[in-house]
C-alpha cells in the first residue's frame, strides 16, 4: 500500500484548531496529534498498532487516544486484498 504510486488512493483529514492530522494509504493510517490536548483517533477494533511514539497511546471504545505530541501508525485489515 505504501509503494502504490496511485495518489488517488491516499486520503488526508485534519483539524488545524485541534492540531491533529491523519494520512491514509490503503490499509495504513498515520495519525498525529500535534495539539495540546488528548485526541481520539477513530480506529476499528481490527486496527493493529504498527508503531507508536508514546506508551500513553491507548485503545478506547471509539479508537485510539493519543496524548499531545504523539504519532501512531495503524494497519487496518485489508478487506479488498491486493489491487
mmCIF file of N, CA, C and O in Angstrom:
data_model
loop_
_atom_site.group_PDB
_atom_site.id
_atom_site.type_symbol
_atom_site.label_atom_id
_atom_site.label_comp_id
_atom_site.label_asym_id
_atom_site.label_seq_id
_atom_site.Cartn_x
_atom_site.Cartn_y
_atom_site.Cartn_z
ATOM 1 N N UNK A 1 0.819 -1.202 0.000
ATOM 2 C CA UNK A 1 0.000 0.000 0.000
ATOM 3 C C UNK A 1 0.862 1.264 0.000
ATOM 4 O O UNK A 1 0.517 2.238 -0.646
ATOM 5 N N UNK A 2 1.964 1.241 0.704
ATOM 6 C CA UNK A 2 2.778 2.452 0.793
ATOM 7 C C UNK A 2 3.588 2.708 -0.466
ATOM 8 O O UNK A 2 4.012 3.836 -0.707
ATOM 9 N N UNK A 3 3.811 1.684 -1.275
ATOM 10 C CA UNK A 3 4.588 1.877 -2.503
ATOM 11 C C UNK A 3 3.702 2.040 -3.727
ATOM 12 O O UNK A 3 4.210 2.219 -4.828
ATOM 13 N N UNK A 4 2.386 1.993 -3.568
ATOM 14 C CA UNK A 4 1.455 2.173 -4.675
ATOM 15 C C UNK A 4 1.567 3.619 -5.185
ATOM 16 O O UNK A 4 1.349 4.562 -4.424
ATOM 17 N N UNK A 5 1.881 3.838 -6.451
ATOM 18 C CA UNK A 5 2.079 5.198 -6.948
ATOM 19 C C UNK A 5 0.778 5.966 -7.215
ATOM 20 O O UNK A 5 0.818 7.148 -7.520
ATOM 21 N N UNK A 6 -0.372 5.323 -7.073
ATOM 22 C CA UNK A 6 -1.657 5.983 -7.377
ATOM 23 C C UNK A 6 -2.065 6.893 -6.217
ATOM 24 O O UNK A 6 -2.543 6.437 -5.183
ATOM 25 N N UNK A 7 -1.884 8.194 -6.415
ATOM 26 C CA UNK A 7 -2.160 9.162 -5.353
ATOM 27 C C UNK A 7 -3.634 9.243 -4.995
ATOM 28 O O UNK A 7 -3.979 9.654 -3.877
ATOM 29 N N UNK A 8 -4.527 8.832 -5.896
ATOM 30 C CA UNK A 8 -5.952 8.877 -5.578
ATOM 31 C C UNK A 8 -6.321 7.883 -4.477
ATOM 32 O O UNK A 8 -7.408 7.935 -3.928
ATOM 33 N N UNK A 9 -5.415 7.009 -4.135
ATOM 34 C CA UNK A 9 -5.651 6.052 -3.043
ATOM 35 C C UNK A 9 -5.132 6.576 -1.702
ATOM 36 O O UNK A 9 -5.055 5.827 -0.729
ATOM 37 N N UNK A 10 -4.746 7.831 -1.675
ATOM 38 C CA UNK A 10 -4.268 8.467 -0.448
ATOM 39 C C UNK A 10 -5.317 9.466 0.015
ATOM 40 O O UNK A 10 -5.885 10.192 -0.789
ATOM 41 N N UNK A 11 -5.589 9.484 1.308
ATOM 42 C CA UNK A 11 -6.545 10.441 1.858
ATOM 43 C C UNK A 11 -5.977 11.117 3.091
ATOM 44 O O UNK A 11 -5.157 10.537 3.806
ATOM 45 N N UNK A 12 -6.375 12.344 3.300
ATOM 46 C CA UNK A 12 -5.939 13.081 4.487
ATOM 47 C C UNK A 12 -7.144 13.724 5.161
ATOM 48 O O UNK A 12 -8.124 14.063 4.511
ATOM 49 N N UNK A 13 -7.050 13.874 6.449
ATOM 50 C CA UNK A 13 -8.008 14.632 7.249
ATOM 51 C C UNK A 13 -7.206 15.423 8.264
ATOM 52 O O UNK A 13 -6.126 14.985 8.691
ATOM 53 N N UNK A 14 -7.716 16.589 8.644
ATOM 54 C CA UNK A 14 -7.007 17.383 9.642
ATOM 55 C C UNK A 14 -7.966 18.355 10.307
ATOM 56 O O UNK A 14 -9.033 18.647 9.781
ATOM 57 N N UNK A 15 -7.551 18.810 11.468
ATOM 58 C CA UNK A 15 -8.262 19.859 12.191
ATOM 59 C C UNK A 15 -7.193 20.798 12.723
ATOM 60 O O UNK A 15 -6.537 20.490 13.733
ATOM 61 N N UNK A 16 -6.979 21.929 12.050
ATOM 62 C CA UNK A 16 -5.910 22.828 12.491
ATOM 63 C C UNK A 16 -6.146 23.426 13.880
ATOM 64 O O UNK A 16 -5.200 23.690 14.608
ATOM 65 N N UNK A 17 -7.400 23.594 14.262
ATOM 66 C CA UNK A 17 -7.684 24.152 15.589
ATOM 67 C C UNK A 17 -7.333 23.159 16.685
ATOM 68 O O UNK A 17 -6.755 23.524 17.713
ATOM 69 N N UNK A 18 -7.682 21.885 16.481
ATOM 70 C CA UNK A 18 -7.388 20.856 17.483
ATOM 71 C C UNK A 18 -5.961 20.334 17.358
ATOM 72 O O UNK A 18 -5.406 19.809 18.313
ATOM 73 N N UNK A 19 -5.387 20.445 16.159
ATOM 74 C CA UNK A 19 -3.991 20.053 15.978
ATOM 75 C C UNK A 19 -3.766 18.600 15.618
ATOM 76 O O UNK A 19 -2.740 18.033 15.956
ATOM 77 N N UNK A 20 -4.722 17.961 14.928
ATOM 78 C CA UNK A 20 -4.492 16.574 14.533
ATOM 79 C C UNK A 20 -4.489 16.438 13.024
ATOM 80 O O UNK A 20 -5.049 17.260 12.312
ATOM 81 N N UNK A 21 -3.843 15.376 12.544
ATOM 82 C CA UNK A 21 -3.704 15.097 11.120
ATOM 83 C C UNK A 21 -3.686 13.591 10.921
ATOM 84 O O UNK A 21 -3.037 12.867 11.683
ATOM 85 N N UNK A 22 -4.400 13.099 9.909
ATOM 86 C CA UNK A 22 -4.301 11.694 9.527
ATOM 87 C C UNK A 22 -4.006 11.608 8.034
ATOM 88 O O UNK A 22 -4.489 12.415 7.238
ATOM 89 N N UNK A 23 -3.191 10.630 7.678
ATOM 90 C CA UNK A 23 -2.901 10.319 6.284
ATOM 91 C C UNK A 23 -3.166 8.831 6.115
ATOM 92 O O UNK A 23 -2.618 8.018 6.847
ATOM 93 N N UNK A 24 -4.055 8.497 5.169
ATOM 94 C CA UNK A 24 -4.416 7.104 4.913
ATOM 95 C C UNK A 24 -3.904 6.700 3.538
ATOM 96 O O UNK A 24 -4.024 7.446 2.574
ATOM 97 N N UNK A 25 -3.375 5.517 3.477
ATOM 98 C CA UNK A 25 -2.928 4.942 2.197
ATOM 99 C C UNK A 25 -3.242 3.459 2.262
ATOM 100 O O UNK A 25 -2.572 2.713 2.988
ATOM 101 N N UNK A 26 -4.287 3.050 1.564
ATOM 102 C CA UNK A 26 -4.715 1.658 1.659
ATOM 103 C C UNK A 26 -5.089 1.336 3.094
ATOM 104 O O UNK A 26 -5.791 2.109 3.752
ATOM 105 N N UNK A 27 -4.600 0.226 3.625
ATOM 106 C CA UNK A 27 -4.956 -0.171 4.981
ATOM 107 C C UNK A 27 -4.103 0.501 6.064
ATOM 108 O O UNK A 27 -4.264 0.222 7.245
ATOM 109 N N UNK A 28 -3.195 1.400 5.671
ATOM 110 C CA UNK A 28 -2.274 2.032 6.628
ATOM 111 C C UNK A 28 -2.719 3.468 6.905
ATOM 112 O O UNK A 28 -3.012 4.224 5.984
ATOM 113 N N UNK A 29 -2.764 3.815 8.182
ATOM 114 C CA UNK A 29 -3.077 5.182 8.604
ATOM 115 C C UNK A 29 -1.977 5.687 9.515
ATOM 116 O O UNK A 29 -1.568 4.985 10.447
ATOM 117 N N UNK A 30 -1.496 6.897 9.240
ATOM 118 C CA UNK A 30 -0.574 7.591 10.136
ATOM 119 C C UNK A 30 -1.384 8.717 10.770
ATOM 120 O O UNK A 30 -1.950 9.553 10.063
ATOM 121 N N UNK A 31 -1.488 8.700 12.092
ATOM 122 C CA UNK A 31 -2.261 9.704 12.819
ATOM 123 C C UNK A 31 -1.333 10.469 13.756
ATOM 124 O O UNK A 31 -0.578 9.857 14.512
ATOM 125 N N UNK A 32 -1.415 11.802 13.686
ATOM 126 C CA UNK A 32 -0.561 12.672 14.508
ATOM 127 C C UNK A 32 -1.432 13.582 15.349
ATOM 128 O O UNK A 32 -2.367 14.193 14.840
ATOM 129 N N UNK A 33 -1.101 13.695 16.614
ATOM 130 C CA UNK A 33 -1.743 14.669 17.486
ATOM 131 C C UNK A 33 -0.691 15.708 17.834
ATOM 132 O O UNK A 33 0.184 15.470 18.666
ATOM 133 N N UNK A 34 -0.774 16.849 17.174
ATOM 134 C CA UNK A 34 0.165 17.941 17.424
ATOM 135 C C UNK A 34 -0.443 19.000 18.329
ATOM 136 O O UNK A 34 0.154 20.047 18.546
ATOM 137 N N UNK A 35 -1.631 18.709 18.844
ATOM 138 C CA UNK A 35 -2.340 19.648 19.698
ATOM 139 C C UNK A 35 -1.857 19.602 21.141
ATOM 140 O O UNK A 35 -0.921 18.875 21.493
ATOM 141 N N UNK A 36 -2.546 20.356 21.974
ATOM 142 C CA UNK A 36 -2.170 20.457 23.385
ATOM 143 C C UNK A 36 -3.055 19.607 24.291
ATOM 144 O O UNK A 36 -2.843 19.569 25.497
ATOM 145 N N UNK A 37 -4.054 18.927 23.698
ATOM 146 C CA UNK A 37 -4.968 18.083 24.472
ATOM 147 C C UNK A 37 -5.007 16.690 23.843
ATOM 148 O O UNK A 37 -4.715 16.536 22.654
ATOM 149 N N UNK A 38 -5.367 15.677 24.624
ATOM 150 C CA UNK A 38 -5.519 14.342 24.034
ATOM 151 C C UNK A 38 -6.565 14.360 22.919
ATOM 152 O O UNK A 38 -7.501 15.158 22.931
ATOM 153 N N UNK A 39 -6.395 13.457 21.958
ATOM 154 C CA UNK A 39 -7.321 13.335 20.835
ATOM 155 C C UNK A 39 -7.575 11.858 20.571
ATOM 156 O O UNK A 39 -6.653 11.044 20.636
ATOM 157 N N UNK A 40 -8.822 11.509 20.280
ATOM 158 C CA UNK A 40 -9.154 10.129 19.950
ATOM 159 C C UNK A 40 -9.227 9.976 18.441
ATOM 160 O O UNK A 40 -10.053 10.600 17.776
ATOM 161 N N UNK A 41 -8.350 9.141 17.928
ATOM 162 C CA UNK A 41 -8.303 8.813 16.510
ATOM 163 C C UNK A 41 -9.280 7.672 16.262
ATOM 164 O O UNK A 41 -9.154 6.612 16.873
ATOM 165 N N UNK A 42 -10.267 7.867 15.378
ATOM 166 C CA UNK A 42 -11.180 6.760 15.088
ATOM 167 C C UNK A 42 -10.417 5.580 14.490
ATOM 168 O O UNK A 42 -9.602 5.757 13.586
ATOM 169 N N UNK A 43 -10.645 4.403 15.020
ATOM 170 C CA UNK A 43 -9.994 3.192 14.514
ATOM 171 C C UNK A 43 -10.879 2.006 14.842
ATOM 172 O O UNK A 43 -11.418 1.913 15.945
ATOM 173 N N UNK A 44 -11.032 1.127 13.888
ATOM 174 C CA UNK A 44 -11.843 -0.066 14.095
ATOM 175 C C UNK A 44 -11.180 -1.027 15.060
ATOM 176 O O UNK A 44 -9.979 -0.937 15.330
ATOM 177 N N UNK A 45 -11.952 -1.966 15.582
ATOM 178 C CA UNK A 45 -11.397 -2.918 16.545
ATOM 179 C C UNK A 45 -10.325 -3.820 15.951
ATOM 180 O O UNK A 45 -9.499 -4.361 16.663
ATOM 181 N N UNK A 46 -10.300 -3.969 14.625
ATOM 182 C CA UNK A 46 -9.290 -4.802 13.984
ATOM 183 C C UNK A 46 -8.007 -4.073 13.657
ATOM 184 O O UNK A 46 -7.038 -4.675 13.184
ATOM 185 N N UNK A 47 -7.958 -2.769 13.925
ATOM 186 C CA UNK A 47 -6.758 -1.987 13.620
ATOM 187 C C UNK A 47 -5.619 -2.388 14.552
ATOM 188 O O UNK A 47 -5.787 -2.434 15.766
ATOM 189 N N UNK A 48 -4.480 -2.678 13.954
ATOM 190 C CA UNK A 48 -3.297 -3.049 14.738
ATOM 191 C C UNK A 48 -2.345 -1.866 14.788
ATOM 192 O O UNK A 48 -2.132 -1.191 13.782
ATOM 193 N N UNK A 49 -1.783 -1.614 15.955
ATOM 194 C CA UNK A 49 -0.788 -0.556 16.098
ATOM 195 C C UNK A 49 0.552 -1.105 15.611
ATOM 196 O O UNK A 49 1.124 -2.005 16.218
ATOM 197 N N UNK A 50 1.026 -0.570 14.486
ATOM 198 C CA UNK A 50 2.309 -0.990 13.936
ATOM 199 C C UNK A 50 3.455 -0.280 14.648
ATOM 200 O O UNK A 50 4.523 -0.857 14.844
ATOM 201 N N UNK A 51 3.218 0.971 15.046
ATOM 202 C CA UNK A 51 4.230 1.749 15.777
ATOM 203 C C UNK A 51 3.544 2.915 16.462
ATOM 204 O O UNK A 51 2.550 3.436 15.962
ATOM 205 N N UNK A 52 4.069 3.304 17.590
ATOM 206 C CA UNK A 52 3.555 4.454 18.330
ATOM 207 C C UNK A 52 4.702 5.188 18.989
ATOM 208 O O UNK A 52 5.698 4.572 19.373
ATOM 209 N N UNK A 53 4.566 6.494 19.111
ATOM 210 C CA UNK A 53 5.656 7.299 19.661
ATOM 211 C C UNK A 53 5.612 7.454 21.172
ATOM 212 O O UNK A 53 6.526 8.036 21.751
ATOM 213 N N UNK A 54 4.555 6.940 21.811
ATOM 214 C CA UNK A 54 4.395 7.180 23.248
ATOM 215 C C UNK A 54 3.663 6.000 23.876
ATOM 216 O O UNK A 54 2.670 5.532 23.320
ATOM 217 N N UNK A 55 4.111 5.539 25.034
ATOM 218 C CA UNK A 55 3.405 4.431 25.694
ATOM 219 C C UNK A 55 2.023 4.829 26.212
ATOM 220 O O UNK A 55 1.221 3.971 26.579
ATOM 221 N N UNK A 56 1.710 6.131 26.221
ATOM 222 C CA UNK A 56 0.410 6.604 26.679
ATOM 223 C C UNK A 56 -0.685 6.464 25.641
ATOM 224 O O UNK A 56 -1.850 6.727 25.930
ATOM 225 N N UNK A 57 -0.355 6.045 24.417
ATOM 226 C CA UNK A 57 -1.374 5.803 23.395
ATOM 227 C C UNK A 57 -2.185 4.589 23.845
ATOM 228 O O UNK A 57 -1.624 3.541 24.144
ATOM 229 N N UNK A 58 -3.516 4.761 23.913
ATOM 230 C CA UNK A 58 -4.354 3.705 24.476
ATOM 231 C C UNK A 58 -5.608 3.491 23.645
ATOM 232 O O UNK A 58 -6.182 4.440 23.106
ATOM 233 N N UNK A 59 -6.019 2.241 23.540
ATOM 234 C CA UNK A 59 -7.257 1.905 22.834
ATOM 235 C C UNK A 59 -8.445 2.303 23.701
ATOM 236 O O UNK A 59 -8.440 2.103 24.910
ATOM 237 N N UNK A 60 -9.464 2.880 23.053
ATOM 238 C CA UNK A 60 -10.715 3.232 23.717
ATOM 239 C C UNK A 60 -11.862 2.610 22.921
ATOM 240 O O UNK A 60 -11.637 2.012 21.863
ATOM 241 N N UNK A 61 -13.073 2.783 23.389
ATOM 242 C CA UNK A 61 -14.236 2.264 22.662
ATOM 243 C C UNK A 61 -14.390 2.926 21.299
ATOM 244 O O UNK A 61 -14.940 2.337 20.374
ATOM 245 N N UNK A 62 -13.872 4.152 21.161
ATOM 246 C CA UNK A 62 -14.015 4.909 19.917
ATOM 247 C C UNK A 62 -12.795 4.858 19.011
ATOM 248 O O UNK A 62 -12.819 5.422 17.921
ATOM 249 N N UNK A 63 -11.708 4.275 19.445
ATOM 250 C CA UNK A 63 -10.490 4.242 18.629
ATOM 251 C C UNK A 63 -9.251 4.201 19.497
ATOM 252 O O UNK A 63 -9.144 3.405 20.415
ATOM 253 N N UNK A 64 -8.327 5.119 19.206
ATOM 254 C CA UNK A 64 -7.084 5.219 19.984
ATOM 255 C C UNK A 64 -6.944 6.620 20.543
ATOM 256 O O UNK A 64 -7.091 7.608 19.817
ATOM 257 N N UNK A 65 -6.652 6.725 21.814
ATOM 258 C CA UNK A 65 -6.427 8.013 22.451
ATOM 259 C C UNK A 65 -4.949 8.355 22.332
ATOM 260 O O UNK A 65 -4.089 7.592 22.779
ATOM 261 N N UNK A 66 -4.686 9.493 21.695
ATOM 262 C CA UNK A 66 -3.306 9.954 21.515
ATOM 263 C C UNK A 66 -3.053 11.155 22.416
ATOM 264 O O UNK A 66 -3.753 12.166 22.317
ATOM 265 N N UNK A 67 -2.061 11.076 23.298
ATOM 266 C CA UNK A 67 -1.684 12.248 24.080
ATOM 267 C C UNK A 67 -1.140 13.338 23.154
ATOM 268 O O UNK A 67 -0.835 13.066 21.985
ATOM 269 N N UNK A 68 -0.972 14.560 23.640
ATOM 270 C CA UNK A 68 -0.379 15.605 22.809
ATOM 271 C C UNK A 68 1.015 15.205 22.305
ATOM 272 O O UNK A 68 1.741 14.469 22.978
ATOM 273 N N UNK A 69 1.360 15.701 21.124
ATOM 274 C CA UNK A 69 2.681 15.491 20.516
ATOM 275 C C UNK A 69 3.029 14.020 20.328
ATOM 276 O O UNK A 69 4.121 13.582 20.674
ATOM 277 N N UNK A 70 2.074 13.251 19.776
ATOM 278 C CA UNK A 70 2.322 11.835 19.529
ATOM 279 C C UNK A 70 1.910 11.466 18.111
ATOM 280 O O UNK A 70 1.165 12.189 17.449
ATOM 281 N N UNK A 71 2.405 10.326 17.671
ATOM 282 C CA UNK A 71 2.051 9.783 16.367
ATOM 283 C C UNK A 71 1.879 8.279 16.492
ATOM 284 O O UNK A 71 2.546 7.640 17.313
ATOM 285 N N UNK A 72 0.964 7.720 15.693
ATOM 286 C CA UNK A 72 0.740 6.281 15.675
ATOM 287 C C UNK A 72 0.570 5.845 14.220
ATOM 288 O O UNK A 72 0.036 6.589 13.403
ATOM 289 N N UNK A 73 1.065 4.662 13.916
ATOM 290 C CA UNK A 73 0.867 4.059 12.604
ATOM 291 C C UNK A 73 -0.030 2.849 12.812
ATOM 292 O O UNK A 73 0.296 1.950 13.591
ATOM 293 N N UNK A 74 -1.177 2.861 12.115
ATOM 294 C CA UNK A 74 -2.166 1.802 12.245
ATOM 295 C C UNK A 74 -2.243 0.992 10.957
ATOM 296 O O UNK A 74 -2.112 1.545 9.865
ATOM 297 N N UNK A 75 -2.489 -0.289 11.111
ATOM 298 C CA UNK A 75 -2.718 -1.164 9.965
ATOM 299 C C UNK A 75 -4.097 -1.796 10.132
ATOM 300 O O UNK A 75 -4.322 -2.568 11.060
ATOM 301 N N UNK A 76 -5.023 -1.416 9.275
ATOM 302 C CA UNK A 76 -6.366 -1.991 9.274
ATOM 303 C C UNK A 76 -6.323 -3.267 8.456
ATOM 304 O O UNK A 76 -5.545 -3.378 7.504
ATOM 305 N N UNK A 77 -7.185 -4.228 8.779
ATOM 306 C CA UNK A 77 -7.270 -5.410 7.927
ATOM 307 C C UNK A 77 -7.645 -4.985 6.516
ATOM 308 O O UNK A 77 -8.547 -4.172 6.341
ATOM 309 N N UNK A 78 -6.947 -5.475 5.526
ATOM 310 C CA UNK A 78 -7.204 -5.110 4.140
ATOM 311 C C UNK A 78 -8.265 -6.032 3.569
ATOM 312 O O UNK A 78 -7.962 -7.137 3.117
ATOM 313 N N UNK A 79 -9.500 -5.582 3.602
ATOM 314 C CA UNK A 79 -10.617 -6.400 3.160
ATOM 315 C C UNK A 79 -10.627 -6.586 1.646
ATOM 316 O O UNK A 79 -11.135 -7.555 1.129
ATOM 317 N N UNK A 80 -10.095 -5.620 0.907
ATOM 318 C CA UNK A 80 -10.155 -5.663 -0.552
ATOM 319 C C UNK A 80 -9.108 -6.587 -1.149
ATOM 320 O O UNK A 80 -9.233 -7.014 -2.275
ATOM 321 N N UNK A 81 -8.048 -6.850 -0.422
ATOM 322 C CA UNK A 81 -6.957 -7.664 -0.968
ATOM 323 C C UNK A 81 -6.103 -6.844 -1.907
ATOM 324 O O UNK A 81 -6.302 -5.635 -2.063
ATOM 325 N N UNK A 82 -5.142 -7.438 -2.577
ATOM 326 C CA UNK A 82 -4.257 -6.691 -3.460
ATOM 327 C C UNK A 82 -5.007 -6.148 -4.671
ATOM 328 O O UNK A 82 -5.932 -6.760 -5.174
ATOM 329 N N UNK A 83 -4.574 -4.974 -5.121
ATOM 330 C CA UNK A 83 -5.206 -4.354 -6.284
ATOM 331 C C UNK A 83 -4.319 -4.454 -7.499
ATOM 332 O O UNK A 83 -3.158 -4.624 -7.440
#
